[in-house]
Amino acid sequence: SQTIHQWPATLVQPVGSPLSLECTVEGTSNPNLYWYRQAAGRGLQLLFYSVGIGQISSEVPQNLSASRPQDRQFILSSKKLLLSDSGFYLCAWVRARGSYEQYFGPGTRLTVT
Amino acid sequence: EDQVTQSPEALRLQEGESSSLNCSYTVSGLRGLFWYRQDPGKGPEFLFTLYSAGEEKEKERLKATLTKKESFLHITAPKPEDSATYLCAVIVGNQFYFGTGTSLTVIP
């Protein structure tokens, strides 16, 4: 069965500090991978998606970046965090071919202080 | 512009009181519509995929239906454990567009 992991679960970082969130998927190969941010009481905002190693599409220009160094690894980064980067970050995967069903990780709660 | 709108924003039901949640969409090139359940502090949990108008899916007390412009999530005789936020999303190309959700509270 497929499993998706995210870490850390919670993170408190000062403004201006760097960020690295990691997501890994087990039990599947060549998935499409996604990073979302969810602000309190709001829907999911798509940040980045990737259809393969090294292939990143950005939906929201901002101080965040993403990388996919391995087939089942997706990393979200920032060089300098802003207060507005606070939120609930979710990683998700979809089988590249098939039903388009999207499965989410447990999320990372980021608070920028 | 592609858009997904959910209503109502919040819904309070007595246990056993059936109701429906709405998801309307204005997208071109729809490849599927999805329903998710999200509990506080957790990632969304996949419920249903609907691909074409007229399609219906059921799971326990939940039933999802799809027309050309909207989808409904019908909840029959809900229980307190059905309390959660229900999200709908559509896929266009490789991108998913989410509504802001309906927060459902079922009162015992």
Short mmCIF file of C-alpha atoms in Angstrom, two decimals:
data_model
loop_
_atom_site.label_atom_id
_atom_site.label_comp_id
_atom_site.label_asym_id
_atom_site.label_seq_id
_atom_site.Cartn_x
_atom_site.Cartn_y
_atom_site.Cartn_z
CA SER A 1 0.00 0.00 0.00
CA GLN A 2 1.05 3.58 -0.56
CA THR A 3 2.11 5.87 2.26
CA ILE A 4 3.05 9.51 2.29
CA HIS A 5 5.23 11.04 4.96
CA GLN A 6 5.84 14.65 5.90
CA TRP A 7 8.14 16.13 8.48
CA PRO A 8 8.36 17.89 10.69
CA ALA A 9 4.80 17.85 12.01
CA THR A 10 5.10 21.27 13.60
CA LEU A 11 7.66 24.03 13.22
CA VAL A 12 8.13 27.46 14.77
CA GLN A 13 10.60 29.65 12.96
CA PRO A 14 11.61 33.32 13.26
CA VAL A 15 11.12 35.75 10.40
CA GLY A 16 14.10 35.69 8.05
CA SER A 17 15.14 32.14 8.85
CA PRO A 18 15.39 29.38 6.21
CA LEU A 19 12.87 26.58 5.73
CA SER A 20 13.02 23.01 4.52
CA LEU A 21 10.00 20.72 4.56
CA GLU A 22 10.29 17.21 3.25
CA CYS A 23 7.76 14.84 1.77
CA THR A 24 8.32 11.24 0.73
CA VAL A 25 6.00 8.69 -0.83
CA GLU A 26 6.28 4.93 -0.44
CA GLY A 27 4.73 2.13 -2.44
CA THR A 28 4.42 3.81 -5.82
CA SER A 29 6.64 5.04 -8.59
CA ASN A 30 6.59 8.13 -10.79
CA PRO A 31 3.81 9.89 -8.89
CA ASN A 32 2.76 13.47 -9.54
CA LEU A 33 3.60 15.40 -6.36
CA TYR A 34 2.03 18.57 -4.97
CA TRP A 35 2.65 21.17 -2.27
CA TYR A 36 -0.31 23.09 -0.88
CA ARG A 37 -0.71 25.71 1.82
CA GLN A 38 -3.87 26.03 3.87
CA ALA A 39 -4.46 29.20 5.86
CA ALA A 40 -6.78 29.06 8.86
CA GLY A 41 -10.39 28.61 7.73
CA ARG A 42 -9.48 28.63 4.07
CA GLY A 43 -9.19 26.20 1.22
CA LEU A 44 -6.03 24.71 -0.19
CA GLN A 45 -3.73 26.93 -2.24
CA LEU A 46 -1.60 25.05 -4.76
CA LEU A 47 2.03 26.14 -4.47
CA PHE A 48 4.00 23.71 -6.63
CA TYR A 49 3.53 20.49 -8.50
CA SER A 50 5.92 18.07 -10.14
CA VAL A 51 5.38 15.41 -12.78
CA GLY A 52 8.92 14.03 -12.58
CA ILE A 53 12.42 14.37 -11.13
CA GLY A 54 13.68 17.90 -11.56
CA GLN A 55 10.38 19.08 -13.07
CA ILE A 56 8.69 21.78 -10.97
CA SER A 57 5.73 23.96 -11.85
CA SER A 58 5.02 27.00 -9.68
CA GLU A 59 1.57 28.38 -9.21
CA VAL A 60 2.21 31.25 -6.83
CA PRO A 61 5.29 33.48 -7.26
CA GLN A 62 6.70 34.06 -3.80
CA ASN A 63 9.74 33.41 -1.65
CA LEU A 64 9.17 29.65 -1.62
CA SER A 65 10.79 27.11 -3.90
CA ALA A 66 10.44 23.37 -4.44
CA SER A 67 12.72 20.61 -5.59
CA ARG A 68 12.31 16.97 -6.50
CA PRO A 69 15.73 15.34 -6.20
CA GLN A 70 14.36 11.78 -6.29
CA ASP A 71 11.27 10.16 -7.78
CA ARG A 72 9.41 9.96 -4.47
CA GLN A 73 10.87 12.94 -2.64
CA PHE A 74 9.54 16.47 -2.75
CA ILE A 75 11.08 19.35 -0.80
CA LEU A 76 9.69 22.80 -0.06
CA SER A 77 12.22 25.48 0.82
CA SER A 78 12.65 29.12 1.60
CA LYS A 79 15.78 31.19 2.10
CA LYS A 80 14.04 33.79 4.29
CA LEU A 81 10.64 33.24 5.87
CA LEU A 82 8.00 35.93 6.06
CA LEU A 83 5.20 36.21 8.61
CA SER A 84 2.76 35.51 5.78
CA ASP A 85 4.36 32.09 5.24
CA SER A 86 2.64 30.77 8.36
CA GLY A 87 0.12 28.07 7.63
CA PHE A 88 -0.56 24.38 7.26
CA TYR A 89 1.56 22.83 4.51
CA LEU A 90 0.34 19.71 2.83
CA CYS A 91 2.06 17.37 0.43
CA ALA A 92 0.03 15.14 -1.85
CA TRP A 93 0.55 12.56 -4.55
CA VAL A 94 -1.40 11.34 -7.55
CA ARG A 95 -0.73 8.34 -9.73
CA ALA A 96 0.70 9.74 -12.94
CA ARG A 97 -1.62 7.52 -14.92
CA GLY A 98 -4.99 6.47 -13.66
CA SER A 99 -7.79 7.77 -11.57
CA TYR A 100 -6.35 11.19 -10.55
CA GLU A 101 -7.17 10.35 -6.95
CA GLN A 102 -5.05 12.58 -4.73
CA TYR A 103 -3.78 11.46 -1.35
CA PHE A 104 -2.45 13.81 1.27
CA GLY A 105 0.20 13.60 3.93
CA PRO A 106 -0.39 14.52 7.57
CA GLY A 107 0.78 18.11 7.05
CA THR A 108 3.26 20.48 8.68
CA ARG A 109 2.01 23.31 10.87
CA LEU A 110 4.41 26.25 10.34
CA THR A 111 4.32 29.30 12.56
CA VAL A 112 6.59 32.18 11.65
CA THR A 113 7.20 34.51 14.58
CA GLU B 1 -11.12 31.98 -14.60
CA ASP B 2 -11.46 28.49 -13.17
CA GLN B 3 -13.39 28.54 -9.92
CA VAL B 4 -14.85 26.19 -7.34
CA THR B 5 -17.47 27.42 -4.86
CA GLN B 6 -18.86 25.47 -1.94
CA SER B 7 -21.99 26.18 0.05
CA PRO B 8 -22.96 26.55 2.78
CA GLU B 9 -19.77 27.58 4.58
CA ALA B 10 -21.03 25.95 7.76
CA LEU B 11 -23.83 23.55 8.53
CA ARG B 12 -25.18 22.33 11.85
CA LEU B 13 -27.38 19.25 11.85
CA GLN B 14 -29.08 17.23 14.51
CA GLU B 15 -28.06 13.60 14.53
CA GLY B 16 -30.23 11.81 11.97
CA GLU B 17 -31.13 15.01 10.07
CA SER B 18 -30.21 14.47 6.41
CA SER B 19 -28.91 17.30 4.23
CA SER B 20 -26.78 18.16 1.21
CA LEU B 21 -23.60 20.10 0.56
CA ASN B 22 -23.09 21.89 -2.74
CA CYS B 23 -20.02 22.36 -4.92
CA SER B 24 -20.38 24.43 -8.06
CA TYR B 25 -17.61 24.86 -10.58
CA THR B 26 -16.78 26.91 -13.62
CA VAL B 27 -13.85 25.26 -15.34
CA SER B 28 -12.97 24.26 -18.84
CA GLY B 29 -11.51 20.89 -19.55
CA LEU B 30 -12.75 19.21 -16.38
CA ARG B 31 -11.15 15.80 -15.92
CA GLY B 32 -12.74 14.93 -12.59
CA LEU B 33 -14.38 16.23 -9.43
CA PHE B 34 -13.30 15.04 -6.00
CA TRP B 35 -14.70 15.11 -2.48
CA TYR B 36 -12.53 15.03 0.62
CA ARG B 37 -13.12 14.99 4.33
CA GLN B 38 -10.75 16.96 6.56
CA ASP B 39 -10.57 16.67 10.33
CA PRO B 40 -8.95 19.50 12.32
CA GLY B 41 -5.17 19.46 12.14
CA LYS B 42 -5.05 16.65 9.59
CA GLY B 43 -4.61 16.26 5.87
CA PRO B 44 -7.71 15.80 3.70
CA GLU B 45 -8.96 12.25 3.31
CA PHE B 46 -10.08 11.18 -0.13
CA LEU B 47 -13.77 10.21 -0.39
CA PHE B 48 -14.99 10.15 -4.01
CA THR B 49 -14.09 10.83 -7.60
CA LEU B 50 -16.76 11.71 -10.16
CA TYR B 51 -15.88 11.92 -13.83
CA SER B 52 -19.03 12.65 -15.80
CA ALA B 53 -22.47 14.22 -15.39
CA GLY B 54 -24.99 11.76 -14.00
CA GLU B 55 -22.42 9.74 -12.10
CA GLU B 56 -23.09 8.84 -8.47
CA LYS B 57 -20.88 7.30 -5.77
CA GLU B 58 -21.84 6.08 -2.30
CA LYS B 59 -19.96 5.30 0.87
CA GLU B 60 -21.79 4.55 4.09
CA ARG B 61 -23.98 7.62 4.82
CA LEU B 62 -22.47 9.70 2.02
CA LYS B 63 -23.57 9.93 -1.58
CA ALA B 64 -21.95 12.18 -4.19
CA THR B 65 -23.62 13.22 -7.43
CA LEU B 66 -22.43 15.26 -10.39
CA THR B 67 -24.11 17.48 -12.98
CA LYS B 68 -22.49 19.60 -15.68
CA LYS B 69 -22.06 22.56 -13.33
CA GLU B 70 -22.23 21.27 -9.77
CA SER B 71 -21.88 18.37 -7.41
CA PHE B 72 -23.79 17.47 -4.27
CA LEU B 73 -22.65 15.52 -1.26
CA HIS B 74 -25.74 14.05 0.37
CA ILE B 75 -25.48 13.00 4.00
CA THR B 76 -28.16 10.60 5.16
CA ALA B 77 -28.93 10.24 8.86
CA PRO B 78 -25.60 11.77 9.95
CA LYS B 79 -23.85 10.84 13.16
CA PRO B 80 -21.59 13.03 15.33
CA GLU B 81 -18.53 11.30 13.88
CA ASP B 82 -19.44 12.76 10.49
CA SER B 83 -18.51 16.19 11.84
CA ALA B 84 -15.65 17.53 9.72
CA THR B 85 -14.89 19.94 6.91
CA TYR B 86 -15.82 18.62 3.49
CA LEU B 87 -13.79 19.87 0.55
CA CYS B 88 -14.44 19.52 -3.14
CA ALA B 89 -11.88 19.93 -5.88
CA VAL B 90 -11.65 19.71 -9.65
CA ILE B 91 -8.70 18.77 -11.79
CA VAL B 92 -7.81 20.67 -14.93
CA GLY B 93 -4.72 19.35 -16.65
CA ASN B 94 -2.44 18.39 -13.75
CA GLN B 95 -3.72 21.11 -11.43
CA PHE B 96 -6.29 20.74 -8.69
CA TYR B 97 -8.57 23.63 -7.71
CA PHE B 98 -10.18 23.44 -4.28
CA GLY B 99 -13.23 25.07 -2.79
CA THR B 100 -13.01 26.59 0.69
CA GLY B 101 -15.06 23.78 2.22
CA THR B 102 -18.21 23.24 4.26
CA SER B 103 -17.74 22.82 7.98
CA LEU B 104 -20.27 20.23 9.15
CA THR B 105 -21.23 19.83 12.80
CA VAL B 106 -23.57 17.00 13.79
CA ILE B 107 -25.12 17.48 17.21
CA PRO B 108 -26.03 14.39 19.25
#
